[in-house]
Amino acid sequence: MVNIALFFLGEFNVGKTTLINTFFGDTYLPMVLEECTAKVTYVMVGETMKVVLRAQQPIAVEVVQVLREFLSYSGIEADVHPDETFNNWVVEYKSNYPEDMYRTLSAIVTLTADEEFPKLKILREKIEEVIAIIPESSVEEDIALVDSPGVHSITETHRKVTEDIIPNCHLVVCLLDSQSAGNEHNRDFIAKLVKERQRKVFFVINKSDQLNPEEIDPQGRRGPAKDLLRCLEGTVQNPEIFFVSALYALYASQLLRGSITLSDIDKNEKIHIPYNIRNQLEQAPNPGEEIANYLMNRSSFQQFKNRLLDYLYTENREGAVLTSVCRFIRDFAYRYAKPLEVKIQLAQQNPRLERIRKERQRLYQEIQNNSKFMEKLIEQLNALSEGGNINDEKFEGQNHLINRLFSRQSIENEIFKLIRQWLCTGDNLTKARKNKYIPLQEKLGEILDNYLKSVSAEINQSIEQYENFVKNQILENGYNFQHTSLSKINLERGAIVAIDASLAFSYILFFTGGILLGGVTGAIIGEGFLSQFSWPDYLGIALPIIPHISAYILGGIGATLGGILGLIARSMGGDEIRREKLIEKISTYIEKTLIQGLKEKTKTELETRKNQLISDIQTYFDDLNMQLNNQIRKLAEEEDRLQKAQQELIQRLQGKVDKLNEIANHAHEIIETAFKTNLTNTNKDV
């Protein structure tokens, strides 16, 4: 965690960025001859190399996409991703190459970037400040070095940013050019800084490599330091002045790291090593290391760094720096905690979760509605079998329909009546009898076919009526139900058995009955009226005496006449009897064999069709509800995922908020304690 902010300021091209690069030992930040830094840049130590681009408002993805494209065609391997607010975008490098950060920042923080990288202009305009995180062990982790635009820049924006940041820093390093250390511009700004901001200032006269040794005098007895002291007279008491060559120190660090070679040193016109010293150093076992040490000693950077750290960590007895950093930390923590708290509130009121819950409730309700509607349909379908009025539409009922179509009255009117008419018409009966009743069978088949055709049509019409009723009910309620009706019912009679109306037995009965009746009648007459009649005398022959001979003779004569009369009587009424006998046989065949079988078969067929329709309805709604349940399951999975992500986000943000509030409160306590301590010490002095 950063506790100390070290602010570098000075005119442009005075070497601020070079000095900061020197702290980190390589060229991470861009350095050019003209004014370079156009954005306030915080440089600190971290585990991995990254750049954070901070803005006041969220930056759109398509704006950052231009940066991704720039990194891609520049050969820089880095991931670019936003934080939770999209106000801050992080460029996280896959390797810790200083060149990658250098090229990235060159396109973002330099004034020349608008001309050199015009596509990134919109992004640059949105960025307020930049944080560069560098994995470097030579710099303490609790220090942040702040690079700034030149304080004498012609743009008021640069001046305002610089002046707003200074109050929150612990130490100000004011860089001055060795050729213009005592000009009036420096005096005016330094006076304002010391009097109004109350900050400790180290004065660094950079580019000391361009001075003669006798001009380098931190005590201010000669050279640029003398000019500076004259300039600061009456403004700063006992100022600390350092002579540094940031360029020499940077090149020394790079030479030790292997970032550059001795050949690069030789080619650099800004590096001047006396010939005799160079020859002497090249004789050493490790010339590169010796030359690097020589440049570092010439730069005086290490002495400046040691003094800077000594002041920051041991000399700040009055607590001014501590109070400043605590104020900075407190305000920084409060400022960053607030949007996180707002984000937590937004996360707790995730509209997507609410929409998922409502959608799940809607789907559950839809499943219940589907099930209720299906049950109602099946109830109606079963009710159709019983008949009655449903939704102002009258249904006869399947059982009632079958009973009516196959009733005795229907059979009598549609079959028996017609066959009887045919038998009574012309010589149809005679022709049928002569042809073994085949014409009668054909006629009966024709009548039955017509009857069954009519019955089938009426049954199919009834089926179509209640099936259409059910389908319309489903479609009217917005369901896309597809039901393929079974083929129409077509009742068939099958083969008609042979019909025979033989009267031979009835002739025997009539003949036998005539004989018995005639014989009894003759015997009674003979025994009654002719009991005394003499048959020998009447016949003129001698006869033995036989008792009741008259009864025998007249009984025989009566039996003969009775048999003849019985045959004559049967013959006279044969056609009518034959018709009735045929009708009786046809009735028995149709009612017990044909009609009863067709009736049961039709009932079974209608019940099967109804059950099939019910099964199709149940299957359709089961499939529909299964699809809805699958949607509910997916929504539940998404809801669970979002809830977990929500909880993780809230916990993560809440942890940050708690930590920030803890830091802010602790910093405030330190400020209050420091204030009371200072007040006590002041009272004691008084």
XYZ file of C-alpha atoms in Angstrom:
686
model
C 0.000 0.000 0.000
C 1.334 3.456 -0.932
C 1.966 5.661 2.110
C 4.284 8.322 0.688
C 3.754 10.469 -2.412
C 6.827 12.106 -3.900
C 6.007 14.881 -6.357
C 8.363 15.984 -9.140
C 7.808 19.370 -10.694
C 9.648 21.814 -12.869
C 9.591 23.351 -16.293
C 9.203 21.100 -19.285
C 12.335 19.394 -20.552
C 14.048 19.897 -17.217
C 14.424 16.130 -16.688
C 11.562 15.176 -14.324
C 10.668 12.010 -16.245
C 14.318 11.060 -16.684
C 14.864 11.320 -12.920
C 11.827 9.148 -12.217
C 13.051 6.568 -14.724
C 16.372 6.628 -12.877
C 14.635 5.546 -9.668
C 13.343 2.482 -11.507
C 16.562 1.856 -13.426
C 15.165 1.878 -16.982
C 13.132 3.922 -19.486
C 9.587 3.033 -18.500
C 8.243 6.580 -19.031
C 8.722 8.382 -22.376
C 11.442 11.027 -22.598
C 11.681 13.444 -25.537
C 13.360 16.815 -26.056
C 10.160 18.824 -26.252
C 7.556 18.984 -23.514
C 6.669 15.393 -22.864
C 4.295 14.575 -20.005
C 0.753 15.799 -20.676
C -1.007 13.730 -17.991
C -0.307 13.449 -14.300
C 1.404 10.078 -13.961
C 1.753 8.113 -10.727
C 4.613 5.604 -10.752
C 4.778 2.930 -8.064
C 5.980 -0.594 -7.373
C 3.795 -3.631 -7.934
C 3.998 -7.360 -8.549
C 3.384 -7.135 -12.301
C 3.844 -4.412 -14.869
C 0.645 -2.597 -15.727
C -0.788 0.798 -16.618
C -4.071 2.095 -15.187
C -5.921 4.751 -17.203
C -8.239 6.731 -14.935
C -11.145 8.906 -16.008
C -14.015 10.767 -14.353
C -16.641 9.071 -16.512
C -16.921 5.514 -17.901
C -14.955 4.943 -21.096
C -16.833 3.049 -23.811
C -15.481 -0.290 -24.999
C -15.252 0.868 -28.609
C -13.025 3.782 -27.540
C -10.637 1.414 -25.762
C -10.748 -0.978 -28.712
C -8.517 1.496 -30.593
C -5.902 1.059 -27.854
C -6.151 -2.722 -28.172
C -5.541 -2.422 -31.903
C -2.556 -0.119 -31.270
C -1.029 -2.626 -28.848
C -1.622 -5.451 -31.305
C 0.042 -3.881 -34.331
C 2.835 -2.541 -32.089
C 3.648 -6.105 -31.041
C 2.885 -5.398 -27.368
C 1.344 -8.391 -25.604
C -1.087 -7.070 -23.020
C -4.639 -7.560 -21.802
C -6.880 -4.491 -21.559
C -9.832 -4.746 -19.185
C -11.989 -2.339 -17.159
C -12.747 -2.207 -13.469
C -16.316 -2.511 -12.172
C -17.187 1.114 -13.011
C -15.591 1.220 -16.478
C -13.994 4.500 -15.316
C -10.607 2.843 -15.006
C -9.049 0.606 -17.660
C -6.053 -1.589 -16.890
C -3.355 -2.470 -19.421
C -1.778 -5.607 -17.962
C 1.404 -6.719 -19.712
C 2.267 -10.362 -20.165
C 5.999 -9.629 -19.857
C 7.929 -7.008 -17.871
C 9.575 -5.269 -20.821
C 10.186 -1.535 -20.096
C 9.933 -0.878 -23.831
C 6.288 -2.052 -23.840
C 5.272 0.471 -21.171
C 7.392 3.179 -22.806
C 5.659 2.760 -26.171
C 2.215 2.576 -24.588
C 2.656 5.773 -22.579
C 4.224 7.533 -25.557
C 0.881 7.163 -27.313
C -1.113 8.367 -24.298
C 0.673 10.920 -22.103
C 2.860 12.902 -24.513
C 1.847 16.142 -26.206
C 3.122 14.849 -29.528
C 0.756 11.851 -29.369
C -2.103 13.780 -31.001
C -0.045 14.088 -34.158
C 1.677 10.719 -33.995
C -1.290 8.632 -32.832
C -4.442 10.521 -33.925
C -6.729 7.495 -33.536
C -6.124 7.526 -29.783
C -7.118 11.179 -29.393
C -10.608 10.478 -28.033
C -9.187 8.110 -25.438
C -6.513 10.616 -24.397
C -9.130 13.344 -23.950
C -11.096 11.152 -21.554
C -8.099 10.101 -19.435
C -7.486 12.330 -16.409
C -4.421 10.645 -14.962
C -2.270 7.562 -15.381
C -0.876 5.057 -12.894
C 2.219 3.119 -13.966
C 2.971 0.039 -11.862
C 6.479 -1.378 -12.212
C 7.931 -4.548 -10.638
C 11.157 -3.012 -9.337
C 12.911 -3.990 -6.094
C 15.182 -0.919 -5.962
C 12.251 1.344 -5.043
C 10.340 1.028 -1.772
C 6.826 -0.323 -2.173
C 5.217 2.438 -0.116
C 6.434 5.283 -2.325
C 4.619 6.748 -5.308
C 6.533 9.035 -7.634
C 4.306 11.602 -9.333
C 5.327 12.971 -12.727
C 3.568 16.137 -13.815
C 3.194 18.453 -16.781
C 5.542 21.436 -16.738
C 4.441 24.035 -14.197
C 5.196 26.823 -16.663
C 3.230 25.235 -19.452
C 1.140 27.598 -21.496
C -1.995 25.554 -20.723
C -3.871 26.422 -17.557
C -4.935 22.812 -17.256
C -1.377 21.723 -16.560
C -0.926 24.459 -13.971
C -4.177 23.648 -12.189
C -3.519 19.916 -12.064
C -0.048 20.508 -10.693
C -1.215 22.909 -8.021
C -4.112 20.657 -6.956
C -1.885 17.634 -6.473
C 0.879 19.303 -4.470
C -1.158 19.653 -1.214
C -1.577 15.884 -1.073
C 2.107 15.037 -1.495
C 4.692 14.467 1.238
C 7.728 15.900 -0.448
C 8.183 18.075 -3.505
C 11.256 17.655 -5.664
C 11.707 20.845 -7.654
C 13.911 20.256 -10.679
C 15.818 23.161 -12.157
C 17.961 23.331 -15.256
C 21.600 23.962 -14.469
C 21.605 26.756 -17.077
C 18.616 28.701 -15.638
C 18.401 27.881 -11.938
C 17.894 31.465 -10.746
C 15.350 32.962 -13.140
C 12.307 34.905 -11.946
C 9.813 32.251 -13.045
C 11.318 29.826 -10.563
C 11.258 32.391 -7.761
C 7.560 33.245 -8.187
C 6.418 29.654 -8.273
C 8.640 28.501 -5.407
C 7.499 31.377 -3.214
C 3.879 30.390 -3.769
C 4.664 26.756 -3.139
C 6.489 27.364 0.140
C 4.153 29.984 1.589
C 0.761 28.671 0.492
C 1.273 24.927 0.298
C 3.604 24.499 3.264
C 5.490 21.624 1.701
C 9.058 20.527 2.165
C 10.965 21.128 -1.075
C 14.188 19.595 -2.302
C 15.844 21.628 -5.035
C 17.568 19.511 -7.670
C 19.782 21.192 -10.229
C 19.697 18.646 -13.018
C 22.099 18.130 -15.918
C 25.092 18.618 -13.668
C 27.129 16.677 -16.261
C 27.045 19.882 -18.340
C 28.784 21.876 -15.571
C 32.430 22.224 -14.727
C 33.399 20.603 -11.430
C 34.020 23.982 -9.776
C 30.414 25.012 -10.629
C 28.942 22.126 -8.638
C 28.591 23.617 -5.161
C 25.481 22.679 -3.102
C 26.477 25.282 -0.512
C 25.733 28.029 -3.023
C 29.057 29.821 -2.955
C 29.403 29.746 -6.731
C 27.755 28.547 -9.910
C 24.040 27.768 -10.403
C 23.469 27.121 -6.698
C 24.588 30.654 -5.907
C 22.087 31.986 -8.462
C 19.362 29.846 -6.924
C 20.074 31.020 -3.375
C 19.922 34.605 -4.535
C 16.576 33.826 -6.177
C 15.221 32.131 -3.023
C 16.418 34.803 -0.625
C 13.591 35.781 1.688
C 11.470 32.887 0.484
C 13.140 29.678 1.635
C 15.292 29.380 4.735
C 18.289 27.053 4.420
C 17.125 25.322 1.232
C 18.567 21.888 0.427
C 20.183 21.854 -2.994
C 21.354 18.822 -4.911
C 23.327 18.550 -8.095
C 22.239 15.506 -10.130
C 22.758 14.162 -13.612
C 19.606 12.103 -14.089
C 20.762 11.102 -17.550
C 24.117 9.712 -16.329
C 22.397 7.844 -13.506
C 19.827 6.344 -15.858
C 22.448 5.196 -18.346
C 24.493 3.726 -15.493
C 21.499 1.694 -14.292
C 20.715 0.506 -17.810
C 24.337 -0.484 -18.381
C 24.348 -2.532 -15.183
C 21.053 -4.180 -16.155
C 22.239 -4.962 -19.655
C 19.556 -2.825 -21.276
C 22.299 -0.962 -23.139
C 25.909 -1.785 -24.028
C 29.228 0.061 -24.008
C 28.704 0.559 -27.723
C 25.525 2.481 -26.957
C 27.463 4.626 -24.472
C 30.107 5.377 -27.082
C 27.497 6.415 -29.635
C 25.655 8.702 -27.213
C 26.828 12.267 -27.689
C 25.446 13.293 -24.267
C 27.891 11.044 -22.407
C 31.372 12.515 -21.943
C 34.018 10.353 -20.273
C 37.553 11.737 -20.312
C 39.827 9.740 -22.546
C 42.333 8.816 -19.858
C 39.602 7.696 -17.474
C 37.945 5.658 -20.207
C 41.219 3.866 -20.971
C 41.751 3.178 -17.288
C 38.233 1.764 -16.837
C 38.509 -0.438 -19.891
C 41.515 -2.182 -18.318
C 39.339 -3.435 -15.462
C 38.095 -7.083 -15.464
C 34.532 -5.864 -16.039
C 34.701 -2.594 -18.023
C 30.920 -2.259 -18.307
C 30.405 -2.397 -14.570
C 33.275 0.028 -13.907
C 31.991 2.547 -16.449
C 28.475 2.225 -14.978
C 29.842 2.916 -11.497
C 31.779 5.901 -12.849
C 28.627 7.363 -14.450
C 26.591 6.751 -11.298
C 29.229 8.520 -9.183
C 29.317 11.438 -11.605
C 25.515 11.675 -11.439
C 25.434 12.095 -7.626
C 22.055 10.365 -7.807
C 22.684 7.923 -4.988
C 23.518 10.690 -2.531
C 20.315 12.502 -3.483
C 18.255 9.319 -3.136
C 19.742 8.495 0.264
C 19.000 11.986 1.563
C 15.475 11.838 0.178
C 14.723 8.538 1.921
C 16.347 9.727 5.137
C 14.059 12.741 5.190
C 10.916 10.784 4.369
C 11.466 8.030 6.907
C 13.417 9.574 9.790
C 13.466 13.365 9.775
C 9.842 14.392 9.595
C 9.549 15.054 13.354
C 6.759 17.586 13.233
C 4.391 15.214 11.429
C 3.660 17.543 8.537
C 4.402 14.847 6.024
C 2.483 12.294 8.017
C -0.513 14.591 8.243
C -0.350 15.292 4.536
C -0.173 11.672 3.552
C -2.955 10.782 5.949
C -5.129 13.521 4.499
C -4.321 12.299 1.028
C -5.066 8.713 1.975
C -8.257 9.667 3.806
C -9.638 11.727 0.937
C -8.489 9.156 -1.600
C -10.111 6.340 0.378
C -13.384 8.211 0.873
C -13.461 9.222 -2.774
C -13.027 5.656 -3.980
C -15.247 4.105 -1.348
C -18.285 6.150 -2.407
C -18.658 4.773 -5.962
C -18.026 1.285 -4.616
C -20.864 1.747 -2.123
C -23.106 2.932 -4.943
C -22.085 -0.113 -6.967
C -22.929 -2.366 -4.030
C -26.397 -0.818 -3.900
C -26.784 -1.359 -7.621
C -25.563 -4.945 -7.276
C -28.109 -5.576 -4.509
C -30.838 -4.297 -6.818
C -29.779 -6.306 -9.852
C -32.619 -5.805 -12.372
C -31.600 -8.947 -14.226
C -32.214 -11.052 -11.119
C -35.606 -9.428 -10.616
C -36.508 -10.089 -14.257
C -35.441 -13.731 -13.885
C -37.577 -14.146 -10.767
C -40.599 -12.632 -12.495
C -39.990 -14.778 -15.567
C -39.781 -17.905 -13.399
C -43.040 -16.980 -11.652
C -44.650 -16.383 -15.025
C -43.471 -19.766 -16.304
C -44.689 -21.520 -13.132
C -48.066 -19.838 -13.556
C -48.111 -20.839 -17.229
C -47.476 -24.474 -16.262
C -50.332 -24.335 -13.757
C -52.603 -22.740 -16.356
C -51.638 -25.406 -18.891
C -52.387 -28.194 -16.427
C -55.725 -26.686 -15.421
C -56.705 -26.119 -19.030
C -55.734 -29.690 -19.930
C -57.802 -31.079 -17.052
C -60.741 -28.955 -18.136
C -60.409 -30.203 -21.710
C -60.346 -33.829 -20.605
C -63.383 -33.238 -18.393
C -65.204 -31.698 -21.339
C -64.128 -34.516 -23.604
C -65.474 -37.104 -21.161
C -68.641 -35.061 -20.805
C -69.100 -35.180 -24.565
C -69.495 -38.953 -24.325
C -72.434 -38.437 -21.973
C -73.952 -35.609 -24.010
C -75.449 -32.315 -22.996
C -74.901 -28.610 -23.614
C -71.318 -27.284 -23.412
C -70.668 -23.598 -24.122
C -74.135 -23.292 -25.683
C -73.351 -26.148 -28.062
C -75.474 -29.325 -27.878
C -73.874 -32.754 -27.960
C -75.906 -35.957 -28.141
C -73.325 -38.157 -26.487
C -71.626 -41.130 -28.035
C -73.398 -43.829 -26.049
C -76.776 -42.288 -26.706
C -75.899 -41.917 -30.401
C -74.938 -45.594 -30.744
C -77.995 -46.770 -28.866
C -80.193 -44.622 -31.106
C -78.569 -45.701 -34.346
C -78.728 -49.378 -33.403
C -82.134 -49.270 -31.655
C -84.936 -51.737 -32.511
C -86.957 -48.926 -34.041
C -84.063 -47.860 -36.315
C -83.474 -51.442 -37.428
C -87.184 -51.933 -38.032
C -87.432 -48.765 -40.126
C -84.152 -49.068 -41.997
C -83.932 -52.845 -42.507
C -86.966 -54.998 -41.633
C -89.512 -52.690 -43.189
C -87.583 -52.539 -46.436
C -86.947 -56.281 -46.651
C -90.601 -57.013 -45.881
C -91.685 -54.647 -48.650
C -89.353 -56.394 -51.036
C -90.709 -59.849 -50.114
C -94.272 -58.658 -50.623
C -93.566 -57.080 -53.970
C -94.409 -59.087 -57.153
C -92.935 -62.532 -57.416
C -89.734 -61.628 -55.497
C -90.409 -64.342 -52.943
C -91.061 -66.982 -55.614
C -87.899 -66.068 -57.489
C -85.932 -66.067 -54.295
C -87.266 -69.489 -53.299
C -86.547 -70.941 -56.704
C -82.928 -69.526 -56.597
C -82.186 -70.789 -53.104
C -82.854 -67.321 -51.634
C -79.724 -65.799 -53.192
C -81.676 -62.750 -54.497
C -82.937 -62.240 -50.941
C -79.357 -62.306 -49.595
C -78.266 -59.747 -52.182
C -81.153 -57.434 -51.370
C -80.505 -57.790 -47.655
C -76.798 -56.911 -48.262
C -77.793 -53.818 -50.195
C -80.157 -52.679 -47.440
C -77.538 -53.345 -44.755
C -74.850 -51.469 -46.723
C -77.061 -48.420 -47.017
C -77.937 -48.619 -43.346
C -74.343 -48.968 -42.168
C -73.236 -46.192 -44.524
C -75.800 -43.886 -42.988
C -74.789 -44.954 -39.466
C -71.066 -44.430 -40.256
C -71.740 -40.962 -41.655
C -73.638 -39.903 -38.573
C -71.008 -41.331 -36.228
C -68.183 -39.602 -38.139
C -70.091 -36.347 -38.059
C -70.413 -36.676 -34.285
C -66.684 -37.460 -33.944
C -65.778 -34.464 -36.091
C -68.048 -32.248 -34.026
C -66.471 -32.971 -30.662
C -62.924 -33.161 -32.044
C -63.352 -29.752 -33.687
C -64.844 -28.450 -30.463
C -61.766 -29.562 -28.528
C -59.315 -28.274 -31.163
C -61.043 -24.894 -31.312
C -60.921 -24.644 -27.518
C -57.153 -25.234 -27.653
C -56.469 -22.877 -30.563
C -58.631 -20.112 -29.124
C -56.473 -20.203 -26.000
C -53.322 -19.652 -28.031
C -51.916 -23.181 -28.153
C -50.362 -24.595 -31.305
C -51.883 -28.045 -30.939
C -51.571 -30.421 -33.870
C -53.776 -33.521 -33.792
C -53.971 -35.911 -36.694
C -57.442 -37.429 -36.753
C -57.760 -41.137 -37.272
C -59.363 -42.427 -40.468
C -63.134 -42.207 -40.593
C -65.202 -45.052 -39.245
C -66.580 -47.263 -41.993
C -68.857 -49.992 -40.614
C -68.926 -53.153 -42.696
C -71.436 -55.939 -42.404
C -69.281 -58.819 -43.529
C -70.618 -61.844 -45.425
C -74.316 -62.714 -44.983
C -74.998 -66.321 -44.042
C -77.358 -68.441 -46.181
C -81.052 -67.843 -45.479
C -83.439 -70.826 -45.902
C -87.249 -70.824 -45.436
C -88.160 -74.504 -46.228
C -91.829 -75.474 -45.345
C -91.543 -79.337 -45.656
C -91.834 -79.877 -41.980
C -94.913 -77.684 -41.809
C -96.586 -79.854 -44.547
C -95.936 -82.932 -42.478
C -97.405 -81.230 -39.480
C -100.519 -80.120 -41.388
C -100.915 -83.628 -42.984
C -100.496 -85.424 -39.663
C -102.823 -83.011 -37.947
C -105.457 -83.517 -40.682
C -105.268 -87.282 -40.329
C -105.648 -87.158 -36.554
C -108.465 -84.634 -36.709
C -110.301 -86.466 -39.529
C -109.811 -89.869 -37.919
C -111.139 -88.757 -34.541
C -114.067 -86.972 -36.175
C -114.984 -90.079 -38.270
C -114.671 -92.376 -35.261
C -116.955 -90.209 -33.213
C -119.545 -90.096 -36.004
C -119.327 -93.848 -36.552
C -119.586 -94.632 -32.896
C -122.421 -92.246 -32.352
C -124.676 -92.027 -35.369
C -123.892 -95.310 -37.137
C -123.365 -97.582 -34.184
C -126.401 -99.746 -35.297
C -125.673 -99.578 -38.991
C -125.288 -102.994 -40.685
C -122.339 -102.959 -42.879
C -122.729 -106.592 -44.246
C -126.165 -105.777 -45.534
C -124.940 -102.482 -46.972
C -121.984 -104.018 -48.646
C -123.720 -107.292 -49.572
C -120.956 -109.436 -48.207
C -120.551 -111.578 -45.185
C -118.417 -109.957 -42.550
C -117.261 -111.199 -39.166
C -118.807 -109.578 -36.206
C -116.472 -106.775 -35.168
C -117.358 -104.464 -32.241
C -117.412 -100.758 -33.120
C -116.840 -101.457 -36.779
C -118.578 -98.202 -37.760
C -116.115 -96.184 -35.689
C -113.190 -97.925 -37.411
C -114.555 -97.458 -40.904
C -115.581 -93.827 -40.478
C -112.418 -93.048 -38.522
C -110.285 -94.337 -41.420
C -112.340 -92.417 -43.927
C -112.078 -89.246 -41.748
C -108.321 -89.670 -41.328
C -107.870 -89.926 -45.076
C -110.000 -86.919 -45.776
C -108.324 -84.947 -42.872
C -104.827 -85.576 -44.215
C -105.876 -84.427 -47.690
C -107.571 -81.329 -46.329
C -104.474 -80.521 -44.120
C -102.214 -80.598 -47.173
C -104.640 -78.389 -49.104
C -104.839 -75.871 -46.192
C -101.048 -75.714 -45.843
C -100.597 -75.145 -49.507
C -103.073 -72.249 -49.568
C -101.192 -70.193 -46.770
C -97.532 -71.035 -47.637
C -96.272 -67.695 -48.989
C -97.383 -65.693 -46.001
C -95.903 -68.161 -43.623
C -92.709 -68.285 -45.629
C -92.406 -64.490 -45.443
C -92.836 -64.422 -41.693
C -90.368 -67.200 -41.283
C -87.832 -65.342 -43.442
C -88.356 -62.112 -41.502
C -87.908 -64.012 -38.261
C -84.640 -65.564 -39.419
C -83.358 -62.245 -40.754
C -84.252 -60.506 -37.502
C -82.468 -63.122 -35.439
C -79.359 -62.910 -37.655
C -79.244 -59.127 -37.739
C -79.975 -58.496 -34.074
C -77.882 -61.206 -32.454
C -75.110 -61.675 -34.952
C -74.614 -58.547 -37.059
C -76.042 -55.586 -35.158
C -74.831 -56.590 -31.702
C -71.289 -57.119 -32.989
C -71.197 -53.843 -34.894
C -72.648 -51.985 -31.943
C -69.975 -53.226 -29.544
C -67.260 -52.690 -32.123
C -68.404 -49.099 -32.678
C -68.466 -48.376 -28.959
C -64.951 -49.734 -28.643
C -63.789 -47.686 -31.647
C -65.256 -44.468 -30.267
C -63.757 -45.089 -26.843
C -60.368 -45.756 -28.461
C -60.564 -42.517 -30.447
C -61.505 -40.542 -27.376
C -58.647 -42.047 -25.389
C -56.277 -41.354 -28.286
C -57.346 -37.708 -28.380
C -56.951 -37.461 -24.597
C -53.508 -39.057 -24.889
C -52.490 -36.583 -27.611
C -53.684 -33.675 -25.478
C -51.810 -34.952 -22.436
C -48.663 -35.562 -24.497
C -48.834 -32.063 -26.012
C -49.242 -30.335 -22.663
C -46.685 -32.604 -20.981
C -44.155 -31.687 -23.686
C -45.107 -28.032 -23.410
C -44.719 -28.058 -19.634
C -41.457 -29.959 -19.950
C -40.132 -27.203 -22.215
C -41.279 -24.620 -19.684
C -39.630 -26.596 -16.880
C -36.408 -26.666 -18.903
C -36.640 -22.899 -19.259
C -37.254 -22.612 -15.522
C -34.252 -24.852 -14.851
C -32.025 -22.722 -17.096
C -33.334 -19.553 -15.450
C -32.710 -21.098 -12.032
C -29.150 -21.935 -13.066
C -28.653 -18.405 -14.389
C -30.219 -16.948 -11.254
C -27.946 -19.071 -9.087
C -24.934 -18.009 -11.145
C -25.932 -14.332 -10.977
C -26.628 -14.568 -7.251
C -23.234 -16.129 -6.640
C -21.593 -13.511 -8.845
C -23.652 -10.839 -7.062
C -22.613 -12.099 -3.649
C -19.005 -12.420 -4.728
C -19.108 -8.901 -6.182
C -20.794 -7.480 -3.087
C -18.379 -9.292 -0.793
C -15.424 -8.176 -2.866
C -16.659 -4.585 -3.079
C -17.740 -4.567 0.553
C -14.299 -5.802 1.499
C -12.781 -2.962 -0.473
C -15.216 -0.442 1.001
C -14.556 -1.695 4.526
C -10.839 -1.571 3.904
C -11.036 1.911 2.397
C -13.207 3.155 5.268
C -10.853 1.542 7.743
C -7.904 3.231 6.045
C -9.735 6.572 5.877
C -10.800 6.396 9.542
C -7.341 5.376 10.633
C -5.800 8.196 8.597
C -8.256 10.642 10.141
C -7.358 9.441 13.629
C -3.685 9.994 12.838
C -4.451 13.501 11.566
C -6.372 14.330 14.743
C -3.627 12.872 16.918
C -0.935 14.768 15.016
C -2.931 17.971 15.287
C -3.358 17.584 19.056
C 0.311 16.708 19.464
C 1.393 19.756 17.481
C -0.994 21.941 19.449
C 0.393 20.626 22.741
C 3.967 21.163 21.625
C 3.134 24.701 20.530
C 1.568 25.493 23.882
C 4.631 24.160 25.647
C 6.899 26.336 23.528
C 4.789 29.335 24.378
